[in-house]
Amino acid sequence: MLRFPGHGRPHADDIVIGPLDLTAHVDAALAVQAMAFGLGPDEVAVRRQIVLRHMTLPGARAFGATTASGRLVGFVYGMPNDRGHWWSTVVEPYLRSLGHADWLDDSFVITELHVHPRHQQHGIGRALITTITDGADEPRSILSAIDVESPARRLYRSLGYRDLARQVHFPSATKPYAVMGAPLPLLRTPRPGS
């Protein structure tokens, strides 16, 4: 388990990164995702069923960022990629057209990574993604992120992820995504002051 001090704020909770039973904590996790990603109740309901189904797949695992009082403020989950999964079938033509379809094989996919907005920019997202990928048997990791310059994309680049395809359109999404990949283990960058 990793511990984060209260970010220098008075009375701030310490954050602990550790394994998460995502099935048991799906509602708390989706509340974090709704805040971080701006989801409405209908979107949360759909994602709830997706998360519960994903957690039954071989190799699926999750980690959470929890306050000392037990409140979930961030989570990540993923699994070994399978070309038969919906996500892979959507991104495969984009990757194939750019000569990157092999990234769908022998990769650990980061399905979701979210940190509550009040706890962002303190290294929690970095700790979550490096913790989950450090336990992967696969030699590389892939993920998708909204295709705009954002703190999330900067984080992924700092960890060694690079763009494999851009302007990827998912049927239910209004914005295009980028598919990114990185060799494992992910790069480590020193935190300020360390």
mmCIF file of C-alpha atoms in Angstrom:
data_model
loop_
_atom_site.group_PDB
_atom_site.id
_atom_site.type_symbol
_atom_site.label_atom_id
_atom_site.label_comp_id
_atom_site.label_asym_id
_atom_site.label_seq_id
_atom_site.Cartn_x
_atom_site.Cartn_y
_atom_site.Cartn_z
ATOM 1 C CA MET A 1 0.000 0.000 0.000
ATOM 2 C CA LEU A 2 1.102 3.526 -0.738
ATOM 3 C CA ARG A 3 0.353 6.409 1.606
ATOM 4 C CA PHE A 4 -0.008 10.051 0.635
ATOM 5 C CA PRO A 5 0.086 12.733 3.314
ATOM 6 C CA GLY A 6 -2.691 15.307 3.356
ATOM 7 C CA HIS A 7 -1.089 17.433 0.613
ATOM 8 C CA GLY A 8 0.032 20.103 3.096
ATOM 9 C CA ARG A 9 -3.518 21.208 3.856
ATOM 10 C CA PRO A 10 -4.618 21.491 7.456
ATOM 11 C CA HIS A 11 -6.858 18.582 8.531
ATOM 12 C CA ALA A 12 -6.605 16.912 5.134
ATOM 13 C CA ASP A 13 -7.054 13.159 5.127
ATOM 14 C CA ASP A 14 -4.127 10.923 4.330
ATOM 15 C CA ILE A 15 -4.685 8.899 1.159
ATOM 16 C CA VAL A 16 -3.936 5.180 0.953
ATOM 17 C CA ILE A 17 -3.534 3.391 -2.393
ATOM 18 C CA GLY A 18 -4.411 -0.289 -2.265
ATOM 19 C CA PRO A 19 -6.374 -3.126 -3.874
ATOM 20 C CA LEU A 20 -10.071 -2.331 -4.354
ATOM 21 C CA ASP A 21 -13.021 -4.723 -4.514
ATOM 22 C CA LEU A 22 -14.601 -2.705 -7.297
ATOM 23 C CA THR A 23 -17.727 -4.851 -7.434
ATOM 24 C CA ALA A 24 -18.469 -4.079 -3.783
ATOM 25 C CA HIS A 25 -17.584 -0.385 -4.189
ATOM 26 C CA VAL A 26 -18.943 0.271 -7.677
ATOM 27 C CA ASP A 27 -21.307 3.041 -6.595
ATOM 28 C CA ALA A 28 -18.604 4.941 -4.696
ATOM 29 C CA ALA A 29 -16.239 4.563 -7.674
ATOM 30 C CA LEU A 30 -18.836 5.763 -10.142
ATOM 31 C CA ALA A 31 -19.581 8.768 -7.912
ATOM 32 C CA VAL A 32 -15.884 9.691 -8.231
ATOM 33 C CA GLN A 33 -16.030 9.140 -11.997
ATOM 34 C CA ALA A 34 -19.192 11.236 -12.290
ATOM 35 C CA MET A 35 -17.481 14.139 -10.500
ATOM 36 C CA ALA A 36 -14.213 13.795 -12.429
ATOM 37 C CA PHE A 37 -15.745 13.161 -15.849
ATOM 38 C CA GLY A 38 -19.023 15.071 -15.593
ATOM 39 C CA LEU A 39 -21.394 12.116 -15.969
ATOM 40 C CA GLY A 40 -25.145 12.295 -15.486
ATOM 41 C CA PRO A 41 -27.288 9.654 -13.752
ATOM 42 C CA ASP A 42 -28.183 7.829 -16.989
ATOM 43 C CA GLU A 43 -24.515 7.536 -17.981
ATOM 44 C CA VAL A 44 -23.622 6.294 -14.502
ATOM 45 C CA ALA A 45 -26.325 3.607 -14.705
ATOM 46 C CA VAL A 46 -24.942 2.329 -18.024
ATOM 47 C CA ARG A 47 -21.348 2.384 -16.767
ATOM 48 C CA ARG A 48 -22.353 0.533 -13.599
ATOM 49 C CA GLN A 49 -23.394 -2.496 -15.640
ATOM 50 C CA ILE A 50 -20.205 -2.286 -17.728
ATOM 51 C CA VAL A 51 -17.954 -2.148 -14.660
ATOM 52 C CA LEU A 52 -19.724 -5.086 -13.022
ATOM 53 C CA ARG A 53 -19.382 -7.146 -16.209
ATOM 54 C CA HIS A 54 -15.705 -6.193 -16.643
ATOM 55 C CA MET A 55 -14.853 -7.275 -13.107
ATOM 56 C CA THR A 56 -15.931 -10.845 -13.962
ATOM 57 C CA LEU A 57 -13.347 -11.090 -16.770
ATOM 58 C CA PRO A 58 -10.080 -13.008 -16.285
ATOM 59 C CA GLY A 59 -7.286 -10.846 -14.921
ATOM 60 C CA ALA A 60 -9.486 -7.801 -14.170
ATOM 61 C CA ARG A 61 -8.316 -5.928 -11.088
ATOM 62 C CA ALA A 62 -8.727 -2.556 -9.428
ATOM 63 C CA PHE A 63 -6.953 -0.247 -7.016
ATOM 64 C CA GLY A 64 -8.424 2.591 -5.013
ATOM 65 C CA ALA A 65 -7.291 5.773 -3.329
ATOM 66 C CA THR A 66 -9.011 5.983 0.039
ATOM 67 C CA THR A 67 -8.977 8.570 2.810
ATOM 68 C CA ALA A 68 -8.206 7.599 6.389
ATOM 69 C CA SER A 69 -11.961 7.764 7.042
ATOM 70 C CA GLY A 70 -12.579 5.199 4.276
ATOM 71 C CA ARG A 71 -13.894 7.531 1.570
ATOM 72 C CA LEU A 72 -12.924 6.539 -1.979
ATOM 73 C CA VAL A 73 -11.405 9.522 -3.828
ATOM 74 C CA GLY A 74 -9.862 7.755 -6.832
ATOM 75 C CA PHE A 75 -9.727 4.422 -8.601
ATOM 76 C CA VAL A 76 -8.239 2.595 -11.538
ATOM 77 C CA TYR A 77 -9.179 -0.688 -13.109
ATOM 78 C CA GLY A 78 -7.997 -2.713 -16.034
ATOM 79 C CA MET A 79 -7.354 -6.151 -17.451
ATOM 80 C CA PRO A 80 -5.342 -8.023 -20.032
ATOM 81 C CA ASN A 81 -6.602 -6.848 -23.423
ATOM 82 C CA ASP A 82 -8.734 -9.173 -25.518
ATOM 83 C CA ARG A 83 -9.393 -8.445 -29.198
ATOM 84 C CA GLY A 84 -12.923 -9.785 -28.731
ATOM 85 C CA HIS A 85 -13.875 -7.054 -26.231
ATOM 86 C CA TRP A 86 -15.993 -4.164 -27.475
ATOM 87 C CA TRP A 87 -13.271 -1.528 -26.909
ATOM 88 C CA SER A 88 -10.758 -3.496 -28.989
ATOM 89 C CA THR A 89 -13.193 -3.976 -31.857
ATOM 90 C CA VAL A 90 -13.769 -0.207 -32.018
ATOM 91 C CA VAL A 91 -10.107 0.865 -31.863
ATOM 92 C CA GLU A 92 -8.651 -1.947 -34.008
ATOM 93 C CA PRO A 93 -9.390 -0.365 -37.433
ATOM 94 C CA TYR A 94 -7.780 2.915 -36.325
ATOM 95 C CA LEU A 95 -4.697 1.131 -34.996
ATOM 96 C CA ARG A 96 -4.461 -1.167 -38.032
ATOM 97 C CA SER A 97 -4.567 1.779 -40.453
ATOM 98 C CA LEU A 98 -1.503 3.233 -38.690
ATOM 99 C CA GLY A 99 0.406 -0.041 -38.350
ATOM 100 C CA HIS A 100 -0.225 -0.363 -34.591
ATOM 101 C CA ALA A 101 -2.755 -3.225 -34.410
ATOM 102 C CA ASP A 102 -0.156 -5.410 -32.660
ATOM 103 C CA TRP A 103 -0.624 -3.221 -29.555
ATOM 104 C CA LEU A 104 -3.922 -5.024 -28.984
ATOM 105 C CA ASP A 105 -2.005 -8.230 -28.275
ATOM 106 C CA ASP A 106 -0.158 -8.920 -25.045
ATOM 107 C CA SER A 107 -1.200 -5.586 -23.507
ATOM 108 C CA PHE A 108 -2.762 -4.575 -20.223
ATOM 109 C CA VAL A 109 -5.586 -2.123 -20.883
ATOM 110 C CA ILE A 110 -6.357 0.670 -18.432
ATOM 111 C CA THR A 111 -10.134 0.735 -18.610
ATOM 112 C CA GLU A 112 -10.821 3.618 -16.225
ATOM 113 C CA LEU A 113 -8.716 5.964 -14.101
ATOM 114 C CA HIS A 114 -10.414 8.759 -12.181
ATOM 115 C CA VAL A 115 -9.547 10.965 -9.221
ATOM 116 C CA HIS A 116 -12.035 13.245 -7.492
ATOM 117 C CA PRO A 117 -11.352 16.854 -8.600
ATOM 118 C CA ARG A 118 -10.504 17.966 -5.035
ATOM 119 C CA HIS A 119 -7.712 15.373 -4.937
ATOM 120 C CA GLN A 120 -6.245 15.872 -8.406
ATOM 121 C CA GLN A 121 -2.757 17.231 -9.088
ATOM 122 C CA HIS A 122 -1.234 15.493 -6.041
ATOM 123 C CA GLY A 123 0.185 12.364 -7.676
ATOM 124 C CA ILE A 124 -2.742 10.070 -6.844
ATOM 125 C CA GLY A 125 -3.545 9.268 -10.489
ATOM 126 C CA ARG A 126 0.130 8.530 -11.144
ATOM 127 C CA ALA A 127 0.289 6.230 -8.107
ATOM 128 C CA LEU A 128 -2.882 4.399 -9.142
ATOM 129 C CA ILE A 129 -1.784 3.707 -12.718
ATOM 130 C CA THR A 130 1.774 2.732 -11.833
ATOM 131 C CA THR A 131 0.544 0.437 -9.056
ATOM 132 C CA ILE A 132 -1.878 -1.434 -11.290
ATOM 133 C CA THR A 133 0.540 -1.764 -14.216
ATOM 134 C CA ASP A 134 3.419 -2.864 -11.964
ATOM 135 C CA GLY A 135 1.410 -6.022 -11.334
ATOM 136 C CA ALA A 136 0.736 -6.731 -15.016
ATOM 137 C CA ASP A 137 2.253 -9.777 -16.700
ATOM 138 C CA GLU A 138 2.007 -8.085 -20.108
ATOM 139 C CA PRO A 139 4.995 -6.154 -21.514
ATOM 140 C CA ARG A 140 2.945 -3.064 -22.421
ATOM 141 C CA SER A 141 -0.176 -1.085 -21.604
ATOM 142 C CA ILE A 142 -2.806 0.654 -23.705
ATOM 143 C CA LEU A 143 -5.613 3.077 -22.900
ATOM 144 C CA SER A 144 -7.863 5.662 -24.474
ATOM 145 C CA ALA A 145 -8.310 9.285 -23.420
ATOM 146 C CA ILE A 146 -10.287 12.198 -24.809
ATOM 147 C CA ASP A 147 -8.220 13.580 -27.688
ATOM 148 C CA VAL A 148 -7.480 17.039 -26.273
ATOM 149 C CA GLU A 149 -4.536 18.429 -24.385
ATOM 150 C CA SER A 150 -5.413 17.819 -20.760
ATOM 151 C CA PRO A 151 -3.774 17.008 -17.440
ATOM 152 C CA ALA A 152 -4.665 13.339 -18.026
ATOM 153 C CA ARG A 153 -2.875 13.240 -21.386
ATOM 154 C CA ARG A 154 0.161 15.013 -19.902
ATOM 155 C CA LEU A 155 0.226 12.451 -17.091
ATOM 156 C CA TYR A 156 0.097 9.556 -19.558
ATOM 157 C CA ARG A 157 2.898 11.042 -21.673
ATOM 158 C CA SER A 158 5.073 11.538 -18.585
ATOM 159 C CA LEU A 159 4.654 7.814 -17.867
ATOM 160 C CA GLY A 160 5.810 6.824 -21.360
ATOM 161 C CA TYR A 161 2.495 6.532 -23.184
ATOM 162 C CA ARG A 162 2.534 7.787 -26.768
ATOM 163 C CA ASP A 163 -0.244 8.314 -29.269
ATOM 164 C CA LEU A 164 -0.995 5.234 -31.359
ATOM 165 C CA ALA A 165 -4.150 6.638 -32.986
ATOM 166 C CA ARG A 166 -6.039 9.922 -32.712
ATOM 167 C CA GLN A 167 -9.547 11.044 -33.557
ATOM 168 C CA VAL A 168 -10.966 7.639 -32.594
ATOM 169 C CA HIS A 169 -14.750 7.760 -32.482
ATOM 170 C CA PHE A 170 -16.658 5.551 -30.046
ATOM 171 C CA PRO A 171 -20.343 5.100 -30.941
ATOM 172 C CA SER A 172 -21.659 6.493 -27.648
ATOM 173 C CA ALA A 173 -19.113 9.319 -27.196
ATOM 174 C CA THR A 174 -19.563 12.869 -28.442
ATOM 175 C CA LYS A 175 -15.824 13.650 -28.389
ATOM 176 C CA PRO A 176 -13.033 11.817 -30.232
ATOM 177 C CA TYR A 177 -10.454 9.846 -28.271
ATOM 178 C CA ALA A 178 -6.764 9.057 -28.631
ATOM 179 C CA VAL A 179 -5.450 5.541 -28.102
ATOM 180 C CA MET A 180 -2.122 5.567 -26.283
ATOM 181 C CA GLY A 181 0.401 2.835 -25.517
ATOM 182 C CA ALA A 182 3.473 2.456 -23.314
ATOM 183 C CA PRO A 183 6.006 -0.255 -22.573
ATOM 184 C CA LEU A 184 5.931 -1.625 -19.033
ATOM 185 C CA PRO A 185 7.100 -0.830 -16.474
ATOM 186 C CA LEU A 186 5.913 2.749 -16.857
ATOM 187 C CA LEU A 187 8.443 5.547 -16.598
ATOM 188 C CA ARG A 188 8.930 7.092 -13.185
ATOM 189 C CA THR A 189 9.437 10.818 -12.877
ATOM 190 C CA PRO A 190 10.507 12.398 -9.647
ATOM 191 C CA ARG A 191 7.836 14.297 -7.777
ATOM 192 C CA PRO A 192 8.703 17.916 -6.953
ATOM 193 C CA GLY A 193 10.822 18.011 -3.836
ATOM 194 C CA SER A 194 11.762 14.329 -3.957
#
